[in-house]
CSV table of C-alpha atoms in Angstrom, one decimal:
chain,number,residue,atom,x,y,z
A,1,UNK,CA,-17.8,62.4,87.5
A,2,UNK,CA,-16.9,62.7,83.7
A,3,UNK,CA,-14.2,64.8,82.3
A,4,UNK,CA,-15.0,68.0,80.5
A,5,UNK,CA,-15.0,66.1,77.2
A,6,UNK,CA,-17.5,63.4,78.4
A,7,UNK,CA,-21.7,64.3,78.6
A,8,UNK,CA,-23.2,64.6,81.7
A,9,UNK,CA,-24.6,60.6,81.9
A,10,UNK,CA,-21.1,59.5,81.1
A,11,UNK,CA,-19.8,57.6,78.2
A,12,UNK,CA,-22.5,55.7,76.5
A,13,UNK,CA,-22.4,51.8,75.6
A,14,UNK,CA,-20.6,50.9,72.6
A,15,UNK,CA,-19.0,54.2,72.5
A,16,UNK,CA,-15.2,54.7,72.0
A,17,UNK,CA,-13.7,53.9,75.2
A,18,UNK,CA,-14.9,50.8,76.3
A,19,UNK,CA,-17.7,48.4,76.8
A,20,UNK,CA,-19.4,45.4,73.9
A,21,UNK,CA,-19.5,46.8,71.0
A,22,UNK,CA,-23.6,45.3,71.1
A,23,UNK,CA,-25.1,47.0,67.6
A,24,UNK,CA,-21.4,47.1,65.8
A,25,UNK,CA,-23.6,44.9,63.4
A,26,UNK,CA,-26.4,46.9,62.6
A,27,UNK,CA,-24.6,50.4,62.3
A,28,UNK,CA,-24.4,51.2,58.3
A,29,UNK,CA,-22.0,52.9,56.4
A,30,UNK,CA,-22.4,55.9,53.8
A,31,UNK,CA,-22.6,53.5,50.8
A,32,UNK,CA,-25.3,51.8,52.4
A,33,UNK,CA,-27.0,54.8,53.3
A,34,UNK,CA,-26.9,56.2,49.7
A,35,UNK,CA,-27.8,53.3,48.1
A,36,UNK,CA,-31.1,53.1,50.1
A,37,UNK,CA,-34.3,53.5,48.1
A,38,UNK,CA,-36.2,55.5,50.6
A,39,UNK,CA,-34.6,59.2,52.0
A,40,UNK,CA,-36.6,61.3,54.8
A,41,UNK,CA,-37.3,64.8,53.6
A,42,UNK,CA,-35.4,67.7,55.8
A,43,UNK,CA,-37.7,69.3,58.3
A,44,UNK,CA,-37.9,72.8,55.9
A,45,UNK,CA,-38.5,70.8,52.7
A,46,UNK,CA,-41.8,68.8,54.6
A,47,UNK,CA,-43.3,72.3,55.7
A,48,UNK,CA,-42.2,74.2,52.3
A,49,UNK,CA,-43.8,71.1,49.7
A,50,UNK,CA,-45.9,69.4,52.3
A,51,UNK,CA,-44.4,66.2,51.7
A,52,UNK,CA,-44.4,63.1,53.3
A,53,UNK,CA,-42.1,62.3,55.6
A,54,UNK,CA,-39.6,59.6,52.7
A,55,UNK,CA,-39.1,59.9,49.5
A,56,UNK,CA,-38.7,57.2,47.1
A,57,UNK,CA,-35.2,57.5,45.6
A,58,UNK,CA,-34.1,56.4,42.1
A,59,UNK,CA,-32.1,53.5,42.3
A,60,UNK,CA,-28.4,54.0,41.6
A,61,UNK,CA,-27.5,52.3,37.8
A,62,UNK,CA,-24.5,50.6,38.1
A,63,UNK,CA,-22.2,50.3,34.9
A,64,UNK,CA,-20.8,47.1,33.3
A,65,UNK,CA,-18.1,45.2,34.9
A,66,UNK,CA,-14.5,45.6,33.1
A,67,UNK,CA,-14.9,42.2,32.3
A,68,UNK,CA,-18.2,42.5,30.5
A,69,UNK,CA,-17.1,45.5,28.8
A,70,UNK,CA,-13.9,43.9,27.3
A,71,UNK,CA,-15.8,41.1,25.9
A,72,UNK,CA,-18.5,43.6,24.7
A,73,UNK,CA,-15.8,44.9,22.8
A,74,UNK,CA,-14.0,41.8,21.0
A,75,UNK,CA,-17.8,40.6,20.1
A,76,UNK,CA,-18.0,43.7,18.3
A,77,UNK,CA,-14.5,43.8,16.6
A,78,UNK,CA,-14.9,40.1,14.9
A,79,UNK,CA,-18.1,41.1,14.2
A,80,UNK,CA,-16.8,43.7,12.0
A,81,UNK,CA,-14.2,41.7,11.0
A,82,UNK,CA,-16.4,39.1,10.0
A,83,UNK,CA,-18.3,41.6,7.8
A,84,UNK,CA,-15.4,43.7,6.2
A,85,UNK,CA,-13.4,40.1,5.3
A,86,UNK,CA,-17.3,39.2,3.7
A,87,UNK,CA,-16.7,42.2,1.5
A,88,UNK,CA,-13.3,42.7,0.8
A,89,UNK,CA,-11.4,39.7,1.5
A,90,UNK,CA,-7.9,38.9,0.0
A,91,UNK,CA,-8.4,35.8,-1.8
A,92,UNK,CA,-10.4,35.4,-5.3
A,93,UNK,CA,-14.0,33.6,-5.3
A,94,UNK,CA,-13.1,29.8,-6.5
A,95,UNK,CA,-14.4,29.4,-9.9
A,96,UNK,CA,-17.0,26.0,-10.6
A,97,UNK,CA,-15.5,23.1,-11.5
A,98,UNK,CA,-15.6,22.6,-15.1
A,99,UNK,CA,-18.3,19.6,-15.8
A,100,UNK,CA,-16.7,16.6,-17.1
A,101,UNK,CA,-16.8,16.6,-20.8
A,102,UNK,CA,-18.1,13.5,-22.8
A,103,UNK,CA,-16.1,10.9,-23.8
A,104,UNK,CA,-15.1,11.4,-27.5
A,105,UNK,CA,-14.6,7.3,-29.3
A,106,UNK,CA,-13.3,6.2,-32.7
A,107,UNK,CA,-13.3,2.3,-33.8
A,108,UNK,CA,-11.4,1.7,-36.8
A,109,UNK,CA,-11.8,-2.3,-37.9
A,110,UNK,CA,-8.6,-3.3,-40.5
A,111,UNK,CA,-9.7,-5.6,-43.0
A,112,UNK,CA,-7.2,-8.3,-43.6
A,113,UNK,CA,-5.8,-8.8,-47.5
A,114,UNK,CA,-6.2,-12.2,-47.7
A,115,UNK,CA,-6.8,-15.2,-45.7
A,116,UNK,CA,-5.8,-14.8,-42.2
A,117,UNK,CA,-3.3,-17.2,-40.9
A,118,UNK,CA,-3.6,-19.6,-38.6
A,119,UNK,CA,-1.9,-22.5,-36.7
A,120,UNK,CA,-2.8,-25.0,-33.6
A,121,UNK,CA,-0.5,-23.4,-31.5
A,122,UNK,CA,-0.6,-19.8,-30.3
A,123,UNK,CA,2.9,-20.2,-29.1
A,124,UNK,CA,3.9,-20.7,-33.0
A,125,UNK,CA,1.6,-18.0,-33.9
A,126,UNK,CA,3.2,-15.5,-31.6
A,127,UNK,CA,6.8,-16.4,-32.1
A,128,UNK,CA,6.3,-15.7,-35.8
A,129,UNK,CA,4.5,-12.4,-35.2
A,130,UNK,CA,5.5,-8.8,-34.1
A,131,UNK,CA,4.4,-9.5,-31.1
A,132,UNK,CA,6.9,-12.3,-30.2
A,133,UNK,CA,9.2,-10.0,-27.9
A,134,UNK,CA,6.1,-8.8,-26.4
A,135,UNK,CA,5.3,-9.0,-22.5
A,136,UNK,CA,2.5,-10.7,-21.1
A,137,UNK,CA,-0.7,-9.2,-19.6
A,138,UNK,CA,0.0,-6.4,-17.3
A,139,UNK,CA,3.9,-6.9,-17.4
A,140,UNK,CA,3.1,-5.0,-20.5
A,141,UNK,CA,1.5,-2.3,-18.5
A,142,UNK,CA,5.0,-1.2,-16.8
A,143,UNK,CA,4.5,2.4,-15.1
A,144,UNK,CA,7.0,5.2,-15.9
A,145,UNK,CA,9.4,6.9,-13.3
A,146,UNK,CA,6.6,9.2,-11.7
A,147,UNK,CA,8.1,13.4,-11.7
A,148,UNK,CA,6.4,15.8,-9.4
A,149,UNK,CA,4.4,18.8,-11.3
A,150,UNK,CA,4.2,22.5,-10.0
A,151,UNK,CA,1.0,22.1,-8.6
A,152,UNK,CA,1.0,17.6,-8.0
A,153,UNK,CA,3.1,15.8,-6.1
A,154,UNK,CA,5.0,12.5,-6.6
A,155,UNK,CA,2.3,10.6,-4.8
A,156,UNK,CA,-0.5,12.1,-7.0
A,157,UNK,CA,1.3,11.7,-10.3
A,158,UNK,CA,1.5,7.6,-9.3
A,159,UNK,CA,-2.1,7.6,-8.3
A,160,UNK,CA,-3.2,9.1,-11.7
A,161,UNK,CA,-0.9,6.3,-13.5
A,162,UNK,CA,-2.1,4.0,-11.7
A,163,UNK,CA,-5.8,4.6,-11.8
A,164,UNK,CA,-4.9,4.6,-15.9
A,165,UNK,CA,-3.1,1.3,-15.6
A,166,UNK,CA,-5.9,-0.1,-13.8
A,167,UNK,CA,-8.8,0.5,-16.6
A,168,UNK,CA,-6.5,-0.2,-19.1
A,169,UNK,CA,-5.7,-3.9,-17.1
A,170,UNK,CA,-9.7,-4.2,-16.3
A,171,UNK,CA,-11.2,-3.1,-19.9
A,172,UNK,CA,-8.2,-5.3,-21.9
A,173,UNK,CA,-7.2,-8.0,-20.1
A,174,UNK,CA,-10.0,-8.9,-17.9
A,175,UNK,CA,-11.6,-12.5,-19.2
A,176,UNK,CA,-14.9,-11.6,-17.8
A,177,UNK,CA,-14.9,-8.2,-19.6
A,178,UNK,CA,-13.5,-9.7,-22.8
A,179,UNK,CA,-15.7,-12.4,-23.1
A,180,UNK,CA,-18.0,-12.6,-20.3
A,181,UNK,CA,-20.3,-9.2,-21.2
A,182,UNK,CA,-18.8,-8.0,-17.6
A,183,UNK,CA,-19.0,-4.0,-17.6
A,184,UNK,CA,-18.6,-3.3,-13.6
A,185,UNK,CA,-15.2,-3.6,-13.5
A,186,UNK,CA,-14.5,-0.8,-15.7
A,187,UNK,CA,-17.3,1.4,-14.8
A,188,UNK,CA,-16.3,1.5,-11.0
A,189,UNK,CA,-12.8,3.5,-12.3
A,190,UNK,CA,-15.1,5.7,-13.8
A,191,UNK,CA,-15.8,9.9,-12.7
A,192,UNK,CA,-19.3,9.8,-11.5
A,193,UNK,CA,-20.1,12.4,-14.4
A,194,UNK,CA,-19.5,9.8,-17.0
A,195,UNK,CA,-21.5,7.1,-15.9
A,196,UNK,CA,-24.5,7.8,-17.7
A,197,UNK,CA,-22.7,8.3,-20.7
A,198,UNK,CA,-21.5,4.9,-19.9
A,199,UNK,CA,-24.8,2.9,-19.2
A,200,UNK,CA,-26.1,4.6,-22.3
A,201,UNK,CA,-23.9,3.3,-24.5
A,202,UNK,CA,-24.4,-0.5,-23.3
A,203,UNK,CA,-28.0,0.4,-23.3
A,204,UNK,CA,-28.3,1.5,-26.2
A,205,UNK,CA,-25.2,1.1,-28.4
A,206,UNK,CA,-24.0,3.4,-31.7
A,207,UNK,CA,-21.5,3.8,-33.5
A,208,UNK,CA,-22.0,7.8,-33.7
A,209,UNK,CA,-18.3,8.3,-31.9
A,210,UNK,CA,-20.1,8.6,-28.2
A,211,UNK,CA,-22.0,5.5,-27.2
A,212,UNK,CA,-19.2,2.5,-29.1
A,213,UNK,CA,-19.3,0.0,-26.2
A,214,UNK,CA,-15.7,-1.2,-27.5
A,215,UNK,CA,-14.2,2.7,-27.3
A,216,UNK,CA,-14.7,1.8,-23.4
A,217,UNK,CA,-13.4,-1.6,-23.1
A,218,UNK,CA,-12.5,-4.8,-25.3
A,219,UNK,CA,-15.1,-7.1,-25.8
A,220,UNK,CA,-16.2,-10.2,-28.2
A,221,UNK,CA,-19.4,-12.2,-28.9
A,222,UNK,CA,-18.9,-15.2,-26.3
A,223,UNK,CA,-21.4,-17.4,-28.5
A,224,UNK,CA,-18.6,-16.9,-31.7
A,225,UNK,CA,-15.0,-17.4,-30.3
A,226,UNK,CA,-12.9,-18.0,-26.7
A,227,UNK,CA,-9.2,-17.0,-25.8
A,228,UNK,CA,-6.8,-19.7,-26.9
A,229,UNK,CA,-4.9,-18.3,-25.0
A,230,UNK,CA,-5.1,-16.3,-21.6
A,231,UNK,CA,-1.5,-14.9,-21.8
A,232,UNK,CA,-2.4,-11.6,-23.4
A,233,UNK,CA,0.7,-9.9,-25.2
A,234,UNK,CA,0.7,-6.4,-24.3
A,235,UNK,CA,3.5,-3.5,-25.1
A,236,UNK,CA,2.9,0.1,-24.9
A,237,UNK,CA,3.2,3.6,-22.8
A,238,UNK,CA,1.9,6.0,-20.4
A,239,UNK,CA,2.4,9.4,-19.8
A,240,UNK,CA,1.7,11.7,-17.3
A,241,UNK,CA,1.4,15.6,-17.4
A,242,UNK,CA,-0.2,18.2,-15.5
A,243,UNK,CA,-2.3,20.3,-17.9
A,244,UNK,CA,-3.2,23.2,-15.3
A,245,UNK,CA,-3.3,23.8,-11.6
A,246,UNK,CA,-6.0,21.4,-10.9
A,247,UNK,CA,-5.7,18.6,-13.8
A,248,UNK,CA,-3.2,16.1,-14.5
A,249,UNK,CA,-3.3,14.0,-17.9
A,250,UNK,CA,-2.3,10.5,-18.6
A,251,UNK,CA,-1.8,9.2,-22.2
A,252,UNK,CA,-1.7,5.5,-22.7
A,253,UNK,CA,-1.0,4.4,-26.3
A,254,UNK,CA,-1.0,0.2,-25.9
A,255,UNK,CA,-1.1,-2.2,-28.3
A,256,UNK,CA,-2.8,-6.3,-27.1
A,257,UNK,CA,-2.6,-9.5,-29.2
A,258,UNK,CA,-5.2,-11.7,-28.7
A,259,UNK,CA,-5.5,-15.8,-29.7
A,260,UNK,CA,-8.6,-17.1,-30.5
A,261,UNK,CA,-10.5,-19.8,-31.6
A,262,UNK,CA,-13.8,-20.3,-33.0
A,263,UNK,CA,-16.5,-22.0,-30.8
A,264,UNK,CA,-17.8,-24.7,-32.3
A,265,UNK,CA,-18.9,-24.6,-35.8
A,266,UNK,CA,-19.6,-20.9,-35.7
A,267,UNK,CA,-18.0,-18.4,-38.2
A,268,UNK,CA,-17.3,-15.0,-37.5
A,269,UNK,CA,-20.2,-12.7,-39.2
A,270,UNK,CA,-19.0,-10.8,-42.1
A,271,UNK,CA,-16.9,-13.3,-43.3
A,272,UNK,CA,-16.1,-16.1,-46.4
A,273,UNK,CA,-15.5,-19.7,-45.8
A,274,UNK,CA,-12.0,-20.9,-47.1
A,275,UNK,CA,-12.4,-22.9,-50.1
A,276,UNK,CA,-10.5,-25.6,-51.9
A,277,UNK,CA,-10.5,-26.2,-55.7
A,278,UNK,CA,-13.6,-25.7,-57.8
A,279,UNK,CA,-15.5,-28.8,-57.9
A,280,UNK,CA,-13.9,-30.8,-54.8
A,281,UNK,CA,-16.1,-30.5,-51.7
A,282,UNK,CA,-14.0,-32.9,-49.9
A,283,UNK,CA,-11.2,-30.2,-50.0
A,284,UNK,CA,-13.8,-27.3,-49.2
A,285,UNK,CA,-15.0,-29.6,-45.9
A,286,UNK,CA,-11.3,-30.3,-45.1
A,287,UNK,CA,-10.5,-26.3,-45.4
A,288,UNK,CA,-13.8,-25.8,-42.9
A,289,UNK,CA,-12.3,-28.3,-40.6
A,290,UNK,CA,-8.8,-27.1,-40.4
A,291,UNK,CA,-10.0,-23.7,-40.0
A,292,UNK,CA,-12.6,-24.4,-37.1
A,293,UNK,CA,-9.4,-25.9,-35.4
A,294,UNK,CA,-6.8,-23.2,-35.9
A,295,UNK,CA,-5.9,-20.2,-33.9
A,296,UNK,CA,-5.5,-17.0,-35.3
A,297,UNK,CA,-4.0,-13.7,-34.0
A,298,UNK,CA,-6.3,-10.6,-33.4
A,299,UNK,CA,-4.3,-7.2,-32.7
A,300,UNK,CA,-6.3,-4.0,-30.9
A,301,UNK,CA,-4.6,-1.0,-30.3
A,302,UNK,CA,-5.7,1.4,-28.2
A,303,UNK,CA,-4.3,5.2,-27.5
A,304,UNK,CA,-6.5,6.3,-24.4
A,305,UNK,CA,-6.6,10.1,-22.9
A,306,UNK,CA,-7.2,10.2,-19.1
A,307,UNK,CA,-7.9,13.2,-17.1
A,308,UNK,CA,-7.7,13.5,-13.6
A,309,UNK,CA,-8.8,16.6,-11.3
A,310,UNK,CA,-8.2,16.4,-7.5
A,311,UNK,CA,-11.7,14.6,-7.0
A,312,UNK,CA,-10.1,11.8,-8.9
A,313,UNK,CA,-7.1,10.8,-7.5
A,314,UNK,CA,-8.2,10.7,-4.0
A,315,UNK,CA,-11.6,8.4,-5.2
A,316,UNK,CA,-9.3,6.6,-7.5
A,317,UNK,CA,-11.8,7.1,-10.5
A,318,UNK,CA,-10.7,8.3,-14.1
A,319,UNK,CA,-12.1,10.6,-16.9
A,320,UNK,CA,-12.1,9.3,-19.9
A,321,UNK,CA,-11.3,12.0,-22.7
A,322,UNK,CA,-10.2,10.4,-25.8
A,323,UNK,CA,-10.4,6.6,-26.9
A,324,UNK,CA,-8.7,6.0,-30.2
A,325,UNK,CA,-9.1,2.3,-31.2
A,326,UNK,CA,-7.6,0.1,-34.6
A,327,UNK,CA,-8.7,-3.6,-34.2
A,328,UNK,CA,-7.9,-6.3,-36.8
A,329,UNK,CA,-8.5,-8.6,-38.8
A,330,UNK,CA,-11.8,-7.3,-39.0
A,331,UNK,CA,-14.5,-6.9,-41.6
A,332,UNK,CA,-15.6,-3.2,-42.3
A,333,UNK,CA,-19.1,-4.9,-43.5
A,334,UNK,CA,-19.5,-5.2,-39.4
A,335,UNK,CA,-20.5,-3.1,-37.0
A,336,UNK,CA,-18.0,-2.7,-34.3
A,337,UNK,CA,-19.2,-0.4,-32.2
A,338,UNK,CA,-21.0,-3.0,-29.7
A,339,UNK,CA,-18.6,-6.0,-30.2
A,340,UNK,CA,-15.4,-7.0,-31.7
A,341,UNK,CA,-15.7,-10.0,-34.3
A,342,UNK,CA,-13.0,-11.2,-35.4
A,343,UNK,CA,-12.0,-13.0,-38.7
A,344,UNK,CA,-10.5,-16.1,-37.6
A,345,UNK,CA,-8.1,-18.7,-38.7
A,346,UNK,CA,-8.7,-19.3,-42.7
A,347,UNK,CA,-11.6,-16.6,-43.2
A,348,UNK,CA,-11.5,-13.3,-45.7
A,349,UNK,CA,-13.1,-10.1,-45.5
A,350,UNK,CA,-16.1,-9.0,-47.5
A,351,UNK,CA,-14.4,-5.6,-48.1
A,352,UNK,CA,-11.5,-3.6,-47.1
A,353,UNK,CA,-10.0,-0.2,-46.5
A,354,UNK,CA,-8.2,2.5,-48.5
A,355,UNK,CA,-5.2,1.7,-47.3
A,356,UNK,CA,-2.8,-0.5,-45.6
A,357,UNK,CA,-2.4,-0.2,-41.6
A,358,UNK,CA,0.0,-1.5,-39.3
A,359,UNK,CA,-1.3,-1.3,-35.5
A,360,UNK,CA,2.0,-2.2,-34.5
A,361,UNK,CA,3.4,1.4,-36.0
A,362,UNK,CA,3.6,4.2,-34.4
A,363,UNK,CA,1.3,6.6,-36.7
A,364,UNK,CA,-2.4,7.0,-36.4
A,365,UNK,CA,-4.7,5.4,-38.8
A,366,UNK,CA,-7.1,8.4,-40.5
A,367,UNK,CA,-9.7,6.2,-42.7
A,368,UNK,CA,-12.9,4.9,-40.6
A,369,UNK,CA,-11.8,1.6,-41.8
A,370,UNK,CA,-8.7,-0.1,-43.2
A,371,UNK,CA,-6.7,-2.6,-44.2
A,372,UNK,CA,-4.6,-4.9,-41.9
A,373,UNK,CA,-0.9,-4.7,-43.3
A,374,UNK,CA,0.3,-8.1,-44.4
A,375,UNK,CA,3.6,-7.3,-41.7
A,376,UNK,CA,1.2,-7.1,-39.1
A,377,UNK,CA,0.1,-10.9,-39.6
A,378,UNK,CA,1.9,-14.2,-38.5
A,379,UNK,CA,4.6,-16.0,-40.6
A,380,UNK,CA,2.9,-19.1,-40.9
């Protein structure tokens, strides 16, 4: 018999107090129960409304996760940061980069004053010449102790000299650009906006201080002369200097002394035969002789302006600004815009310049042509 807290039939099974605990499993809790999409009506609400028995229940709308929400958030905020730095952000638009400018080009040929001299041996000709302390090829070329700028380093300063140094080597000292008609070697140091400005002028040469084929590089007519001579004398300087933020300069101002000789029985155009004493023909065929034979000196000086922006030194390529060229002994009857000709050994000019000038002096020549000073000429 139970106790007076237990129901007449006793405990029931899977109550407190004993026994398997058989439908533990299936009993629900209150979040299950409220989360259930069907609810029965009371007994007062199904006579009042004459409902059915269940109602359909709105299903409960469950919020974001923390997680979800905090990423919602940081979307959002670099969104919006992304927009306001878009509007008003700290550092100033970059400007364009300033198109490369053409190359500007001036050929001045130096007439000689008389005969020009000449010997058999270029050794002679050089000893007794300005040039005879003068260094050969690109010992001439020697590079300057390299400074750091405010805005380049040491590094970039000796890649802008030597880029310089290396057209100046390629378009002066080359023997397939001097007398081969080779052009690739210089036009590969070139800033991609210059090389049409370069094929044009090899295209279609002019003297009209843009398109001079010789303001790029040094070059003669292979069919009139050949190099005596490969051991170039060179002497000059380069400078380097950083002319904003973004642009360093290099100045070169170089002076070359070639030897040459005639090829064959060809003259150089423009120019007078040597001749002996009226009346003896023999004399006037020996003069032609000798002078085929000899070797003569021809001086080019060059002052070159590079420029150089960032693009530049890393591609190893060069703008070239300024080329500023005397050359001599020359005759101003020829054009010397597309090739150099050279007077050689024995020959005169048709005409010559307003004045004397000495490529191996420091000033710059002002007439479009002039005369070769007689102390820029071998002893001989």
């Amino acid at each position: 018999m139970g106790g007076p807290g237990d129901p007449p039939e006793g405990t029931p099974e899977g109550g407190p107090g004993g026994g398997d605990d058989e439908y533990r499993s299936v009993v629900f809790d209150e979040s299950f129960v409220r989360a259930a999409r069907l609810q029965e009506f009371s007994a007062q609400e199904r006579i009042t409304d004459h409902a059915p028995a269940v109602r359909r229940r709105q299903p409960v709308r469950r919020g974001l996760s923390r997680q979800a929400l905090i990423l919602v958030v940081l979307i959002a905020v670099a969104f919006g940061t992304a927009i306001y730095m878009g509007v008003r952000h700290p550092y100033q638009t970059p400007t364009a980069q300033p198109t490369v400018e053409p190359a500007r080009m001036t050929v001045i040929p130096l007439a000689p004053q008389g005969r020009v001299p000449g010997h058999s041996d270029p050794e002679y000709l050089y000893a007794h010449s300005p040039a005879a302390q003068y260094r050969i090829g690109a010992e001439g070329i020697p590079l300057p102790a390299s400074r750091r700028t405010a805005h380049f380093s040491d590094g970039q300063v000796v890649d802008a000299l030597m880029t310089a140094k290396d057209y100046i080597v390629r378009s002066s000292l080359d023997p397939g650009v001097l007398t081969g008609g080779q052009v690739r070697p210089v036009r590969v140091l070139l800033d991609a906006d210059q090389l049409d400005q370069f094929d044009e002028s090899f295209d279609r040469p002019a003297a009209d201080g843009r398109h001079a084929p010789t303001g790029w590089l040094v070059r003669f007519d292979p069919a009139a002369l050949e190099l005596a001579d490969d051991r170039i004398r060179v002497q000059g300087t380069l400078q380097a200097a950083e002319t904003d933020a973004s642009t360093l300069e290099v100045t070169a101002d170089h002076t070359f002394v070639y030897a040459l000789r005639p090829v064959g029985k060809a003259g150089a155009p423009g120019a007078t035969e040597p001749t002996g004493a009226p009346g003896a023909a023999g004399d006037k065929a020996g003069d032609r002789a000798r002078a085929e034979a000899e070797v003569s000196l021809f001086t080019v000086r060059r002052e070159l302006h590079f420029r150089f922006d960032r693009d530049d030194l890393r591609l190893h390529t060069a703008q070239l600004v300024v080329s500023y060229v005397q050359a001599g002994p020359l005759s101003c009857a020829e054009d010397s815009a597309n090739r150099l000709h050279p007077l050689l050994a024995g020959q005169t000019a048709k005409a010559g310049g307003p004045a004397g000038t000495d490529p191996y002096a420091t000033g710059s020549a002002t007439a479009l042509c002039g005369s070769l000073a007689i102390s820029a000429q071998p002893k001989v």
